[in-house]
Amino acid sequence: MTGYVIRRLLQIVPVLIGITLVAFLVFYFTPGDPVALMLGEIGTPEVEAQLRVSLGLDQPAYLQYLRFLGGLVQGDLGTSYLSRLPVTTTLWPALWATFQLTTSALLVAILIGVPVGVLAAVKRARFLDYFSMSFAVAGVSAPVFWTGMLFIYLFSLKLRWFPAGGSESVSSIVLPMFTLGIFCAGFLARMTRSCMLEVLGQDYIRTARAKGLSETIVLAKHAFRNAAIPIVTVVGLQFGSLMGGSILTETVFAWPGIGRVVIQAIFQRDAPTVQGGIVIIGTMFSLINLAVDLLYAKLDPSIRYS
Amino acid sequence: MKISIPVRWRILALPLLLAAASVGFSQLAHAQNKIVRIAMPSEPGTIDPHSSVGGAYEIMQAIFDGLVKLDHDLNLVPRLAESWKQVDDKTVRFKLREGVKFHSGNPFDAEAVKAWFDAMLDPADPGVSAGKLKPVSKVVVVDKYTVEIQLKEAFGPFIRSLSIPHLVIYDVAERKRLGPKGFASKPSGTGAFRFKEWRRGQAIVLEANPDYREKGKPKVDILEFSFMPEPSGRIAALEVGQIDIAYALPGHQVPRMEAMPDVTPLKKRALRPIVWFFNMRHPILLDPAVRRALVHAVDMDLIGETILEHGGKVLQGYITQGAYGGLEMPFGYKPEYSALLLAQAGWNKNSDGIYEKNGKKLTLTAQIGVDRYPDILAVGEAIQAQLRDQGWDFHIRGIEQSSLEAGVQSARKTPHDGDVPPYDMVTWGHGMRDGQAYGPLTTAWSNAFGYTGSVGHWSNQNFDQLMAIAVKPLPEQLQLQAYHDAQRVMYAEVPGLPLYSPLWVRGIQSGIEGYRLHSAEQEYWEDLELNR
């Protein structure tokens, strides 16, 4: 198992090199000189030249990239063109904010999506099934920015229960958490339903019932545990993609997450911040995938990693 | 009866209690202090004036002051300088205020001003706004509170240009002591507010400067700048009283704010003119008749009445009305004259009703930076529709403003006989933070700031000569004459289509007083009051 984990961790390295290289090349070939953009109407050729030297942009592309990789090896993600501070000054707090939002949204998604999915499977082809799946489809289909706006209108403007945005108080997380959570809950509910239906049709479930076990035990211990493996995969993938993909929710609710920071940096051509953000998001995604794979073994004793 | 609470519930309850207590304390602190909360669209990279490249001027002007400032009527008035005197064409002498201190406790005096000029113009690490100080040759300390600035050559707009927020004076000694990174985290100026904390991604917090030079000011304790990218989010936060001032709101939200009981919309027309510059290397646009035909084919007044109802005002010339040196000289909507000009230039309509010459259509594409100015895309679409109705094969291409600006800046650096810039027409807005026509006119000046070309690669000797005259320290009447004559040359040569100047809209909560929008995009915080 330890060997497997080490191998998987080592596999993350080429993945990160690949995505940073793509990000670097995309940035490099995108029209727009970051220095000209930074200085705008106050720029002069002399100041531009000096700034280009101080940011290292006077060097050939391959050297710029190698310098970034060299820094990465030493744990240095680079210095922001705009703030002239290490990009981690901005990225770590943003990562923490995104982590808070993502975990809480995922919790909401699990607490809503899994029971709804189980209920729909158990009450298959009945009103509760149709009702809960309609809810799931609505959750998946509604764009998060629309749900977010709706929540702001209802819970902030009309009922005045929660702040309209920001992250200054504890209650600020409630609306973005539910916006994102409901979106994921739809996926989870549909996934849980189909996994449960598949498992409930198995022989061992019939055997368990024939043994006289209560329906709760059959569902919880025999059915759900076996249905949980693909659900865990979906949760893991959702977690990974939310870490970098909650940008719309972060923007609508002014939540200071990493997606928002990276998008702002893209608009400002702040390449080091974008690359640093991509490295962090990529690493998180890879680590979460690894964690999900390891969790399989825990849930299904027949799975062995070597 | 004794109720027993399991340990795990107690552990779970502890963070909740702490969170509730922290919210309670923060609300208590809010009630005790006069805190004004401001929501801006984006977080600045830095608030160190040496390296700040925009997005932070509003905050910087609370922490730092310049030598002079523009009042709301665009008059140049003293700030850190008590007075100034033009000694000769190339020398200005500033008498500084006495007893002013930086937030660090360092004295503000002639040595500090000289140190600031030297730091900004340091060839090894120039300030990003050093270009604005390019005319400076030498700074001499005359006595503790008198400093003399000598220019390389006579340059009339110089004193006024010192009022722009890029040129606020920072505490050079403190920057040296802390280093650039340390100073960026704890900047020191002479402003009404001093830096308190920066919660990355959340807020920049400033507190009242107790040693501020004007007694009794500032009148609020805390300024808290938070960052909310979505305009709808800023409006909602304003409506529920979460913030006191919301920046950068779209004009169409004005009626909504007017309907809110505790919110007042503030509107101010910016001096910044937005012009569609023609690419003068484009084979079709090389012909002045086509350029003139285009400007007369567009009904900007109609666009102003419809699209810009809450979003700005149509320009009546290349410089916004009200700016120093601006000249009102509208082209006017004359479609028949436009058609006549095109016919004389050899353009005739084909069977599809599109103008053609030698088998080639009158095809033009205008680039629009869609994310900078309110209503710009709608204005572009309206112009496209008007021109198409009249037989032009006209297209607009919306691109991200930063890409557009970078393309234009890059094209300005290529020689006049270099490659054709990758646009036929391009929207360009130039700030006028010093309130004078000089800045926007440099976009048409072929040798401005060392660039080899104007925005549209227009080059006109008469215009360049008039600009060279206008920047001399002339008596006002002569200087205005030179500016006006330069604009008359533009009117005759038509290097672009003047569009509009945007309307800046903000919303404020009731109880906020002493807050005014400035047409030159300046921000003065010392008069702000909170009466609630």
CSV table of C-alpha atoms in Angstrom, one decimal, chain B residues 77-270:
chain,number,residue,atom,x,y,z
B,77,VAL,CA,-5.3,74.0,-5.0
B,78,PRO,CA,-2.6,73.3,-2.4
B,79,ARG,CA,-2.4,69.9,-0.7
B,80,LEU,CA,0.9,69.1,0.9
B,81,ALA,CA,2.4,72.2,-0.7
B,82,GLU,CA,1.2,75.4,0.9
B,83,SER,CA,1.9,77.4,-2.3
B,84,TRP,CA,4.0,77.3,-5.4
B,85,LYS,CA,5.6,79.7,-7.7
B,86,GLN,CA,6.8,79.4,-11.3
B,87,VAL,CA,10.3,80.9,-10.9
B,88,ASP,CA,11.0,80.6,-14.6
B,89,ASP,CA,10.0,78.5,-17.6
B,90,LYS,CA,11.8,75.5,-16.2
B,91,THR,CA,11.7,76.0,-12.5
B,92,VAL,CA,8.8,75.6,-10.0
B,93,ARG,CA,9.3,76.3,-6.3
B,94,PHE,CA,7.0,74.7,-3.7
B,95,LYS,CA,6.5,76.0,-0.2
B,96,LEU,CA,5.5,73.0,1.9
B,97,ARG,CA,3.2,72.8,4.9
B,98,GLU,CA,5.0,72.7,8.2
B,99,GLY,CA,4.4,70.3,10.9
B,100,VAL,CA,3.2,67.4,8.7
B,101,LYS,CA,4.3,63.9,9.6
B,102,PHE,CA,4.1,60.6,7.8
B,103,HIS,CA,2.2,57.9,9.6
B,104,SER,CA,5.5,56.3,10.6
B,105,GLY,CA,6.4,59.5,12.5
B,106,ASN,CA,9.0,60.6,10.0
B,107,PRO,CA,8.8,64.3,9.2
B,108,PHE,CA,7.4,65.5,5.9
B,109,ASP,CA,9.7,68.2,4.6
B,110,ALA,CA,11.7,69.3,1.6
B,111,GLU,CA,14.2,66.4,2.0
B,112,ALA,CA,11.3,63.9,2.0
B,113,VAL,CA,9.9,65.5,-1.2
B,114,LYS,CA,13.4,65.3,-2.8
B,115,ALA,CA,13.8,61.7,-1.7
B,116,TRP,CA,10.4,60.9,-3.2
B,117,PHE,CA,11.3,62.4,-6.6
B,118,ASP,CA,14.7,60.6,-6.5
B,119,ALA,CA,13.1,57.3,-5.7
B,120,MET,CA,10.5,57.6,-8.4
B,121,LEU,CA,13.1,58.5,-10.9
B,122,ASP,CA,15.7,56.0,-9.8
B,123,PRO,CA,16.9,54.4,-13.0
B,124,ALA,CA,17.5,51.1,-11.3
B,125,ASP,CA,14.0,50.9,-9.8
B,126,PRO,CA,11.8,53.6,-11.2
B,127,GLY,CA,8.3,54.1,-9.9
B,128,VAL,CA,5.7,52.8,-12.3
B,129,SER,CA,4.4,56.4,-12.8
B,130,ALA,CA,7.9,57.8,-13.4
B,131,GLY,CA,6.8,58.6,-16.9
B,132,LYS,CA,4.7,61.4,-15.5
B,133,LEU,CA,7.8,62.9,-13.9
B,134,LYS,CA,9.9,62.6,-17.1
B,135,PRO,CA,10.2,66.3,-17.5
B,136,VAL,CA,12.0,66.6,-14.1
B,137,SER,CA,15.7,67.3,-14.3
B,138,LYS,CA,16.7,68.0,-10.7
B,139,VAL,CA,15.1,68.6,-7.3
B,140,VAL,CA,16.8,71.0,-5.0
B,141,VAL,CA,16.2,71.5,-1.3
B,142,VAL,CA,16.1,75.3,-0.7
B,143,ASP,CA,15.4,75.1,3.0
B,144,LYS,CA,13.5,72.7,5.3
B,145,TYR,CA,10.1,73.6,3.8
B,146,THR,CA,11.0,74.8,0.4
B,147,VAL,CA,11.8,72.6,-2.6
B,148,GLU,CA,12.6,73.6,-6.1
B,149,ILE,CA,11.9,71.4,-9.1
B,150,GLN,CA,13.9,72.0,-12.2
B,151,LEU,CA,12.6,70.7,-15.5
B,152,LYS,CA,14.6,69.6,-18.5
B,153,GLU,CA,12.6,71.9,-20.7
B,154,ALA,CA,9.6,74.1,-20.3
B,155,PHE,CA,6.5,71.9,-19.7
B,156,GLY,CA,3.2,73.7,-18.9
B,157,PRO,CA,1.1,70.8,-17.8
B,158,PHE,CA,3.6,69.7,-15.1
B,159,ILE,CA,2.2,71.3,-12.0
B,160,ARG,CA,-1.3,70.2,-12.8
B,161,SER,CA,-0.1,66.7,-13.5
B,162,LEU,CA,1.2,66.5,-9.9
B,163,SER,CA,-2.4,66.3,-8.8
B,164,ILE,CA,-3.0,62.8,-10.2
B,165,PRO,CA,-3.3,60.0,-7.8
B,166,HIS,CA,-0.4,58.2,-9.3
B,167,LEU,CA,1.9,60.9,-7.9
B,168,VAL,CA,1.0,60.8,-4.2
B,169,ILE,CA,4.0,61.2,-2.0
B,170,TYR,CA,5.1,58.2,0.1
B,171,ASP,CA,7.5,57.9,3.0
B,172,VAL,CA,10.7,57.0,1.2
B,173,ALA,CA,12.7,56.6,4.5
B,174,GLU,CA,10.1,54.1,5.8
B,175,ARG,CA,10.1,52.2,2.4
B,176,LYS,CA,13.8,51.9,2.6
B,177,ARG,CA,13.7,50.7,6.3
B,178,LEU,CA,10.9,48.1,5.6
B,179,GLY,CA,12.0,47.2,2.1
B,180,PRO,CA,9.5,47.2,-0.8
B,181,LYS,CA,7.7,44.1,0.4
B,182,GLY,CA,7.5,45.3,4.0
B,183,PHE,CA,6.3,48.7,2.8
B,184,ALA,CA,3.6,47.1,0.6
B,185,SER,CA,2.3,45.5,3.7
B,186,LYS,CA,2.5,48.6,5.9
B,187,PRO,CA,2.6,51.7,3.7
B,188,SER,CA,3.1,55.1,5.2
B,189,GLY,CA,1.8,58.4,3.9
B,190,THR,CA,0.5,61.7,5.2
B,191,GLY,CA,-3.2,61.1,4.4
B,192,ALA,CA,-6.2,61.4,6.6
B,193,PHE,CA,-6.2,57.6,7.1
B,194,ARG,CA,-3.4,55.2,7.9
B,195,PHE,CA,-3.1,51.6,7.0
B,196,LYS,CA,-4.5,49.2,9.6
B,197,GLU,CA,-4.7,45.7,8.0
B,198,TRP,CA,-5.2,43.9,4.8
B,199,ARG,CA,-7.3,40.7,5.0
B,200,ARG,CA,-6.3,39.2,1.6
B,201,GLY,CA,-9.3,38.6,-0.5
B,202,GLN,CA,-11.6,40.3,2.0
B,203,ALA,CA,-10.8,43.8,2.9
B,204,ILE,CA,-8.3,46.6,3.3
B,205,VAL,CA,-8.9,48.4,6.5
B,206,LEU,CA,-7.7,52.0,7.2
B,207,GLU,CA,-8.0,53.9,10.5
B,208,ALA,CA,-8.2,57.6,11.2
B,209,ASN,CA,-4.8,59.3,11.3
B,210,PRO,CA,-4.8,61.1,14.8
B,211,ASP,CA,-2.0,63.4,13.6
B,212,TYR,CA,-3.7,64.5,10.5
B,213,ARG,CA,-2.8,68.1,9.6
B,214,GLU,CA,-6.4,69.4,9.5
B,215,LYS,CA,-7.8,69.4,13.0
B,216,GLY,CA,-11.1,67.7,13.5
B,217,LYS,CA,-10.6,65.5,10.5
B,218,PRO,CA,-11.1,62.8,9.5
B,219,LYS,CA,-14.6,62.4,11.0
B,220,VAL,CA,-14.9,58.7,10.7
B,221,ASP,CA,-12.8,56.1,12.5
B,222,ILE,CA,-12.5,53.3,10.0
B,223,LEU,CA,-12.6,53.0,6.3
B,224,GLU,CA,-13.1,49.4,5.2
B,225,PHE,CA,-12.7,48.6,1.5
B,226,SER,CA,-14.1,45.2,0.6
B,227,PHE,CA,-14.2,43.5,-2.8
B,228,MET,CA,-17.4,42.3,-4.5
B,229,PRO,CA,-16.9,41.6,-8.2
B,230,GLU,CA,-20.6,41.5,-9.2
B,231,PRO,CA,-22.5,44.8,-9.5
B,232,SER,CA,-25.7,43.0,-8.5
B,233,GLY,CA,-23.9,41.8,-5.4
B,234,ARG,CA,-22.8,45.3,-4.5
B,235,ILE,CA,-26.3,46.7,-5.0
B,236,ALA,CA,-27.8,43.9,-2.9
B,237,ALA,CA,-25.2,44.5,-0.1
B,238,LEU,CA,-26.0,48.2,-0.3
B,239,GLU,CA,-29.8,47.6,-0.1
B,240,VAL,CA,-29.5,45.4,3.0
B,241,GLY,CA,-27.1,47.9,4.7
B,242,GLN,CA,-24.1,45.6,4.6
B,243,ILE,CA,-22.1,48.3,3.0
B,244,ASP,CA,-22.2,52.1,3.0
B,245,ILE,CA,-20.8,53.0,-0.4
B,246,ALA,CA,-20.9,50.8,-3.5
B,247,TYR,CA,-18.5,51.6,-6.4
B,248,ALA,CA,-18.8,51.1,-10.1
B,249,LEU,CA,-22.5,50.5,-10.5
B,250,PRO,CA,-24.2,50.3,-13.9
B,251,GLY,CA,-26.3,53.3,-14.9
B,252,HIS,CA,-29.4,51.3,-15.4
B,253,GLN,CA,-29.5,50.6,-11.7
B,254,VAL,CA,-30.0,54.2,-10.8
B,255,PRO,CA,-33.9,54.0,-10.8
B,256,ARG,CA,-33.6,50.9,-8.6
B,257,MET,CA,-31.5,52.7,-6.1
B,258,GLU,CA,-33.8,55.7,-6.2
B,259,ALA,CA,-36.6,53.4,-5.1
B,260,MET,CA,-34.6,52.2,-2.0
B,261,PRO,CA,-35.5,54.1,1.1
B,262,ASP,CA,-32.0,54.4,2.6
B,263,VAL,CA,-29.9,54.6,-0.5
B,264,THR,CA,-29.0,57.5,-2.7
B,265,PRO,CA,-27.4,57.1,-6.1
B,266,LEU,CA,-24.5,59.4,-6.9
B,267,LYS,CA,-23.8,60.2,-10.5
B,268,LYS,CA,-21.0,62.1,-12.1
B,269,ARG,CA,-20.0,62.4,-15.6
B,270,ALA,CA,-16.3,61.5,-16.0
